mmCIF file of C-alpha atoms in Angstrom:
data_model
loop_
_atom_site.group_PDB
_atom_site.id
_atom_site.type_symbol
_atom_site.label_atom_id
_atom_site.label_comp_id
_atom_site.label_asym_id
_atom_site.label_seq_id
_atom_site.Cartn_x
_atom_site.Cartn_y
_atom_site.Cartn_z
ATOM 1 C CA MET Q 181 -78.125 16.867 70.872
ATOM 2 C CA GLY Q 182 -74.713 17.909 69.606
ATOM 3 C CA LEU Q 183 -73.621 20.119 66.742
ATOM 4 C CA LEU Q 184 -71.782 19.551 63.462
ATOM 5 C CA TYR Q 185 -69.709 22.418 62.118
ATOM 6 C CA VAL Q 186 -68.586 22.425 58.482
ATOM 7 C CA VAL Q 187 -65.360 24.426 58.510
ATOM 8 C CA PRO Q 188 -63.647 25.760 55.366
ATOM 9 C CA THR Q 189 -59.851 25.747 55.377
ATOM 10 C CA PRO Q 190 -57.458 27.764 53.184
ATOM 11 C CA VAL Q 191 -57.001 26.706 49.556
ATOM 12 C CA GLY Q 192 -53.557 28.307 49.561
ATOM 13 C CA ASN Q 193 -52.593 31.182 51.806
ATOM 14 C CA LEU Q 194 -52.918 30.258 55.484
ATOM 15 C CA GLU Q 195 -53.909 33.866 56.245
ATOM 16 C CA ASP Q 196 -57.293 33.047 54.681
ATOM 17 C CA MET Q 197 -58.177 31.035 57.793
ATOM 18 C CA THR Q 198 -60.828 32.918 59.801
ATOM 19 C CA PHE Q 199 -60.679 33.635 63.535
ATOM 20 C CA ARG Q 200 -63.983 31.829 63.975
ATOM 21 C CA ALA Q 201 -62.733 28.732 62.159
ATOM 22 C CA VAL Q 202 -59.715 28.528 64.485
ATOM 23 C CA ARG Q 203 -61.934 28.919 67.543
ATOM 24 C CA ILE Q 204 -64.402 26.242 66.411
ATOM 25 C CA LEU Q 205 -61.600 23.760 65.719
ATOM 26 C CA LYS Q 206 -60.131 24.409 69.169
ATOM 27 C CA GLU Q 207 -63.487 23.945 70.893
ATOM 28 C CA ALA Q 208 -64.715 20.862 68.991
ATOM 29 C CA ASP Q 209 -64.695 17.498 70.746
ATOM 30 C CA PHE Q 210 -63.189 15.985 67.606
ATOM 31 C CA VAL Q 211 -62.298 17.044 64.058
ATOM 32 C CA LEU Q 212 -63.143 14.954 61.005
ATOM 33 C CA ALA Q 213 -60.380 15.321 58.426
ATOM 34 C CA GLU Q 214 -60.066 14.167 54.816
ATOM 35 C CA ASP Q 215 -56.345 13.500 55.343
ATOM 36 C CA THR Q 216 -55.149 13.622 58.948
ATOM 37 C CA ARG Q 217 -51.548 14.229 57.831
ATOM 38 C CA THR Q 218 -52.454 17.306 55.775
ATOM 39 C CA SER Q 219 -54.852 18.630 58.407
ATOM 40 C CA GLY Q 220 -52.317 17.915 61.149
ATOM 41 C CA ILE Q 221 -49.962 20.461 59.596
ATOM 42 C CA LEU Q 222 -52.745 23.064 59.472
ATOM 43 C CA LEU Q 223 -53.814 22.464 63.061
ATOM 44 C CA LYS Q 224 -50.247 22.586 64.307
ATOM 45 C CA HIS Q 225 -49.725 25.943 62.575
ATOM 46 C CA PHE Q 226 -52.671 27.426 64.485
ATOM 47 C CA GLU Q 227 -51.793 25.608 67.738
ATOM 48 C CA ILE Q 228 -54.992 23.552 67.645
ATOM 49 C CA LYS Q 229 -54.743 20.388 69.712
ATOM 50 C CA ALA Q 230 -57.945 18.722 68.533
ATOM 51 C CA HIS Q 231 -58.499 14.980 68.241
ATOM 52 C CA LEU Q 232 -58.345 14.163 64.515
ATOM 53 C CA VAL Q 233 -60.543 11.432 63.020
ATOM 54 C CA SER Q 234 -60.082 10.198 59.449
ATOM 55 C CA HIS Q 235 -63.166 10.863 57.325
ATOM 56 C CA HIS Q 236 -62.862 10.674 53.530
ATOM 57 C CA LYS Q 237 -64.737 9.490 50.447
ATOM 58 C CA PHE Q 238 -63.526 5.906 50.877
ATOM 59 C CA ASN Q 239 -64.780 5.451 54.440
ATOM 60 C CA GLU Q 240 -67.555 8.042 54.943
ATOM 61 C CA HIS Q 241 -70.370 5.547 54.311
ATOM 62 C CA GLY Q 242 -68.961 3.328 57.031
ATOM 63 C CA THR Q 243 -68.049 5.961 59.620
ATOM 64 C CA SER Q 244 -70.905 8.467 59.329
ATOM 65 C CA ALA Q 245 -73.346 6.372 61.394
ATOM 66 C CA SER Q 246 -71.027 6.302 64.416
ATOM 67 C CA VAL Q 247 -70.267 10.010 64.033
ATOM 68 C CA VAL Q 248 -73.989 10.827 63.998
ATOM 69 C CA GLU Q 249 -74.495 8.737 67.142
ATOM 70 C CA ARG Q 250 -71.799 10.731 68.923
ATOM 71 C CA LEU Q 251 -73.444 13.959 67.771
ATOM 72 C CA LYS Q 252 -76.842 12.774 69.001
ATOM 73 C CA ALA Q 253 -75.219 12.020 72.348
ATOM 74 C CA GLY Q 254 -74.155 15.656 72.666
ATOM 75 C CA ALA Q 255 -70.700 15.857 71.063
ATOM 76 C CA THR Q 256 -69.564 18.777 68.932
ATOM 77 C CA ALA Q 257 -67.663 17.893 65.756
ATOM 78 C CA ALA Q 258 -65.947 19.933 63.060
ATOM 79 C CA LEU Q 259 -65.677 18.644 59.495
ATOM 80 C CA ILE Q 260 -62.775 19.838 57.343
ATOM 81 C CA SER Q 261 -61.276 18.815 54.012
ATOM 82 C CA ASP Q 262 -57.719 19.164 52.741
ATOM 83 C CA ALA Q 263 -58.541 22.625 51.357
ATOM 84 C CA GLY Q 264 -61.637 24.713 50.805
ATOM 85 C CA THR Q 265 -65.207 24.027 51.890
ATOM 86 C CA PRO Q 266 -66.198 20.390 52.570
ATOM 87 C CA GLY Q 267 -68.931 19.183 50.246
ATOM 88 C CA ILE Q 268 -67.750 21.291 47.301
ATOM 89 C CA SER Q 269 -65.980 18.623 45.197
ATOM 90 C CA ASP Q 270 -64.812 17.179 48.523
ATOM 91 C CA PRO Q 271 -66.284 14.718 51.048
ATOM 92 C CA GLY Q 272 -68.965 16.169 53.280
ATOM 93 C CA PHE Q 273 -72.385 15.885 51.667
ATOM 94 C CA PHE Q 274 -73.115 12.374 52.912
ATOM 95 C CA LEU Q 275 -72.337 13.139 56.565
ATOM 96 C CA VAL Q 276 -74.263 16.427 56.460
ATOM 97 C CA ARG Q 277 -77.294 14.659 55.000
ATOM 98 C CA GLU Q 278 -77.178 11.941 57.657
ATOM 99 C CA ALA Q 279 -76.783 14.485 60.448
ATOM 100 C CA VAL Q 280 -79.694 16.581 59.183
ATOM 101 C CA SER Q 281 -81.858 13.468 58.849
ATOM 102 C CA ALA Q 282 -81.075 12.598 62.474
ATOM 103 C CA GLY Q 283 -82.105 16.044 63.677
ATOM 104 C CA VAL Q 284 -78.554 17.214 64.420
ATOM 105 C CA THR Q 285 -77.905 20.933 63.963
ATOM 106 C CA VAL Q 286 -75.456 21.598 61.125
ATOM 107 C CA GLN Q 287 -73.723 24.949 60.691
ATOM 108 C CA CYS Q 288 -71.420 25.781 57.787
ATOM 109 C CA LEU Q 289 -68.949 28.583 58.361
ATOM 110 C CA PRO Q 290 -68.324 31.015 55.479
ATOM 111 C CA GLY Q 291 -64.817 30.791 54.151
ATOM 112 C CA ALA Q 292 -62.418 29.726 51.446
ATOM 113 C CA THR Q 293 -63.482 27.973 48.265
ATOM 114 C CA ALA Q 294 -61.539 28.074 45.006
ATOM 115 C CA PHE Q 295 -64.264 28.761 42.464
ATOM 116 C CA VAL Q 296 -65.568 32.060 43.900
ATOM 117 C CA PRO Q 297 -62.385 34.159 43.412
ATOM 118 C CA ALA Q 298 -61.813 32.502 40.010
ATOM 119 C CA LEU Q 299 -65.339 33.364 38.908
ATOM 120 C CA VAL Q 300 -65.369 36.935 40.199
ATOM 121 C CA SER Q 301 -61.950 37.751 38.702
ATOM 122 C CA SER Q 302 -62.703 36.116 35.334
ATOM 123 C CA GLY Q 303 -64.324 39.141 33.736
ATOM 124 C CA LEU Q 304 -67.250 36.940 32.707
ATOM 125 C CA PRO Q 305 -70.810 37.462 33.996
ATOM 126 C CA CYS Q 306 -71.106 36.165 37.556
ATOM 127 C CA ASP Q 307 -74.637 37.249 38.468
ATOM 128 C CA ARG Q 308 -75.840 33.873 37.149
ATOM 129 C CA PHE Q 309 -73.574 30.825 36.922
ATOM 130 C CA CYS Q 310 -73.586 27.034 37.224
ATOM 131 C CA PHE Q 311 -70.958 25.039 39.087
ATOM 132 C CA GLU Q 312 -70.036 21.786 37.322
ATOM 133 C CA GLY Q 313 -67.011 20.797 39.413
ATOM 134 C CA PHE Q 314 -64.968 17.936 37.961
ATOM 135 C CA LEU Q 315 -66.277 16.469 34.715
ATOM 136 C CA PRO Q 316 -66.463 12.666 34.451
ATOM 137 C CA PRO Q 317 -62.930 11.556 33.458
ATOM 138 C CA LYS Q 318 -64.169 9.109 30.793
ATOM 139 C CA LYS Q 319 -67.640 7.582 30.802
ATOM 140 C CA GLY Q 320 -70.345 10.213 30.528
ATOM 141 C CA ARG Q 321 -67.972 13.074 29.721
ATOM 142 C CA ALA Q 322 -69.160 13.629 26.139
ATOM 143 C CA THR Q 323 -72.786 13.397 27.229
ATOM 144 C CA ARG Q 324 -72.269 15.988 29.961
ATOM 145 C CA LEU Q 325 -70.633 18.404 27.526
ATOM 146 C CA GLU Q 326 -73.466 17.916 25.048
ATOM 147 C CA THR Q 327 -76.034 18.868 27.688
ATOM 148 C CA LEU Q 328 -74.107 22.094 28.383
ATOM 149 C CA LYS Q 329 -74.178 23.361 24.785
ATOM 150 C CA GLN Q 330 -77.398 25.294 25.453
ATOM 151 C CA GLU Q 331 -76.259 26.650 28.835
ATOM 152 C CA THR Q 332 -76.390 30.458 28.820
ATOM 153 C CA ARG Q 333 -74.948 30.986 32.309
ATOM 154 C CA THR Q 334 -71.233 31.183 33.018
ATOM 155 C CA MET Q 335 -69.939 27.677 33.777
ATOM 156 C CA VAL Q 336 -67.338 26.766 36.400
ATOM 157 C CA PHE Q 337 -65.214 23.610 36.301
ATOM 158 C CA TYR Q 338 -62.409 22.130 38.395
ATOM 159 C CA GLU Q 339 -59.581 20.325 36.629
ATOM 160 C CA SER Q 340 -56.240 18.702 37.378
ATOM 161 C CA PRO Q 341 -53.031 19.847 35.641
ATOM 162 C CA TYR Q 342 -52.846 16.490 33.860
ATOM 163 C CA ARG Q 343 -56.166 16.942 32.036
ATOM 164 C CA VAL Q 344 -56.561 20.706 31.703
ATOM 165 C CA LEU Q 345 -55.165 20.911 28.156
ATOM 166 C CA LYS Q 346 -57.307 18.017 26.953
ATOM 167 C CA THR Q 347 -60.356 19.592 28.600
ATOM 168 C CA LEU Q 348 -59.764 22.941 26.903
ATOM 169 C CA GLN Q 349 -59.396 21.186 23.547
ATOM 170 C CA GLN Q 350 -62.662 19.321 24.118
ATOM 171 C CA PHE Q 351 -64.370 22.571 25.095
ATOM 172 C CA ALA Q 352 -63.195 24.189 21.841
ATOM 173 C CA GLU Q 353 -64.524 21.255 19.827
ATOM 174 C CA CYS Q 354 -67.863 21.279 21.644
ATOM 175 C CA PHE Q 355 -68.514 24.987 22.210
ATOM 176 C CA GLY Q 356 -66.401 26.604 19.498
ATOM 177 C CA GLY Q 357 -62.920 28.083 19.690
ATOM 178 C CA ASN Q 358 -64.196 31.660 19.982
ATOM 179 C CA ARG Q 359 -65.965 31.050 23.301
ATOM 180 C CA ARG Q 360 -64.377 33.181 26.052
ATOM 181 C CA VAL Q 361 -62.698 31.475 28.983
ATOM 182 C CA SER Q 362 -60.645 32.296 32.067
ATOM 183 C CA VAL Q 363 -58.327 29.627 33.457
ATOM 184 C CA CYS Q 364 -57.151 30.324 36.983
ATOM 185 C CA ARG Q 365 -54.536 28.234 38.755
ATOM 186 C CA GLU Q 366 -53.063 28.097 42.244
ATOM 187 C CA ILE Q 367 -55.769 30.262 43.827
ATOM 188 C CA SER Q 368 -54.451 32.222 46.821
ATOM 189 C CA LYS Q 369 -50.948 30.803 46.414
ATOM 190 C CA ILE Q 370 -47.647 32.461 45.471
ATOM 191 C CA HIS Q 371 -47.900 31.510 41.794
ATOM 192 C CA GLU Q 372 -51.586 32.370 41.331
ATOM 193 C CA GLU Q 373 -52.294 33.157 37.683
ATOM 194 C CA SER Q 374 -55.281 33.739 35.409
ATOM 195 C CA VAL Q 375 -55.089 33.192 31.654
ATOM 196 C CA ARG Q 376 -57.982 34.819 29.793
ATOM 197 C CA GLY Q 377 -59.027 34.821 26.143
ATOM 198 C CA THR Q 378 -60.846 32.625 23.682
ATOM 199 C CA LEU Q 379 -60.680 28.849 24.020
ATOM 200 C CA ASP Q 380 -58.334 28.712 21.016
ATOM 201 C CA GLU Q 381 -56.020 31.340 22.551
ATOM 202 C CA VAL Q 382 -55.899 29.807 26.010
ATOM 203 C CA THR Q 383 -55.428 26.308 24.583
ATOM 204 C CA ALA Q 384 -52.453 27.580 22.575
ATOM 205 C CA HIS Q 385 -50.978 29.084 25.753
ATOM 206 C CA PHE Q 386 -51.063 25.782 27.625
ATOM 207 C CA LYS Q 387 -49.628 23.919 24.667
ATOM 208 C CA GLU Q 388 -46.538 26.090 25.103
ATOM 209 C CA THR Q 389 -46.633 26.340 28.898
ATOM 210 C CA GLU Q 390 -46.842 23.154 30.952
ATOM 211 C CA PRO Q 391 -49.884 23.282 33.260
ATOM 212 C CA ARG Q 392 -48.930 23.216 36.936
ATOM 213 C CA GLY Q 393 -51.065 23.368 40.067
ATOM 214 C CA GLU Q 394 -54.814 23.063 40.570
ATOM 215 C CA PHE Q 395 -57.112 24.697 38.043
ATOM 216 C CA VAL Q 396 -60.491 26.418 37.918
ATOM 217 C CA ILE Q 397 -61.910 26.923 34.424
ATOM 218 C CA VAL Q 398 -64.549 29.635 34.032
ATOM 219 C CA LEU Q 399 -66.307 29.354 30.681
ATOM 220 C CA GLU Q 400 -68.662 31.801 29.005
ATOM 221 C CA GLY Q 401 -72.233 30.623 28.499
ATOM 222 C CA SER Q 402 -73.695 30.268 25.015
ATOM 223 C CA PRO Q 403 -73.954 33.796 23.526
ATOM 224 C CA GLU Q 404 -76.042 32.526 20.594
ATOM 225 C CA VAL Q 405 -78.688 30.907 22.788
ATOM 226 C CA ARG Q 406 -78.657 33.921 25.093
ATOM 227 C CA SER Q 407 -79.313 36.334 22.216
ATOM 228 C CA ILE Q 408 -82.122 34.141 20.865
ATOM 229 C CA LYS Q 409 -83.798 34.078 24.281
ATOM 230 C CA ALA Q 410 -83.406 37.848 24.596
ATOM 231 C CA ARG Q 411 -85.049 38.399 21.189
ATOM 232 C CA ARG Q 412 -87.924 36.121 22.128
ATOM 233 C CA GLN Q 413 -88.424 37.933 25.419
ATOM 234 C CA ASN Q 414 -88.383 41.286 23.649
ATOM 235 C CA GLN Q 415 -90.859 40.011 21.074
ATOM 236 C CA ALA Q 416 -93.139 38.697 23.800
ATOM 237 C CA GLY Q 417 -92.976 42.094 25.485
ATOM 238 C CA GLU Q 418 -93.895 43.848 22.245
ATOM 239 C CA ASP Q 419 -96.823 41.498 21.620
ATOM 240 C CA SER Q 420 -98.215 42.138 25.097
ATOM 241 C CA ARG Q 421 -98.265 45.923 24.676
ATOM 242 C CA PRO Q 422 -101.542 47.673 23.891
ATOM 243 C CA ALA Q 423 -102.084 48.377 20.183
ATOM 244 C CA ASP Q 424 -101.830 52.128 20.623
ATOM 245 C CA GLU Q 425 -98.362 51.737 22.203
ATOM 246 C CA LYS Q 426 -96.824 49.526 19.495
ATOM 247 C CA PRO Q 427 -94.376 51.263 17.149
ATOM 248 C CA GLY Q 428 -95.613 51.743 13.601
ATOM 249 C CA GLN Q 429 -99.274 51.434 14.547
ATOM 250 C CA ALA Q 430 -101.714 53.965 13.096
ATOM 251 C CA THR Q 431 -103.827 55.751 15.677
#
């Protein structure tokens, strides 16, 4: 039985590539790439002479079966996307699921992904968060936002430069213009930038400054719902205390 490696690649700076990732790509029998042209540049930079096989969201349902058969026969494959960790808003989940179902060992290397540095540097709570990725572009978008109104955890979204302003405006309409947000663009690249403030403030910024690059939006969870839950928890704690420990009780 072979082995499938899921290998993260840099989202910007090529120095973010790990030594282990380079070694795995050099040792693999073949490398599955989202775009062989983009990945070819990366492999050439690190002097990796691996056999590249096209594997993307438009063909993965048709090619995964043959890949799994090669893995079952003893081959070692590495799965990469254009940038970041495969499976995180990129192709990868379907092949991993099929490989696991077939009993093939799957190992995912730690490495680059855009939302982690955006989240940690946002200044918003990151001990609990939910990753939403790309919102539906049209159908289902309003419904998804409605379901997130009660979300108390910090929320993380991916967005293109062409829709980021519209998305921020929709967030302000849905969650309120005073909700805090951090918008990070071009993670790990020369022009990396984070714009922080309320939704109204950050929306105003991008009305004046044309959005460029790839974006990660980190949005504060509902402070109102969070405070209500905290009060209820505190009340429940008070009610569970013995009578002689409750404040204001005569003894």
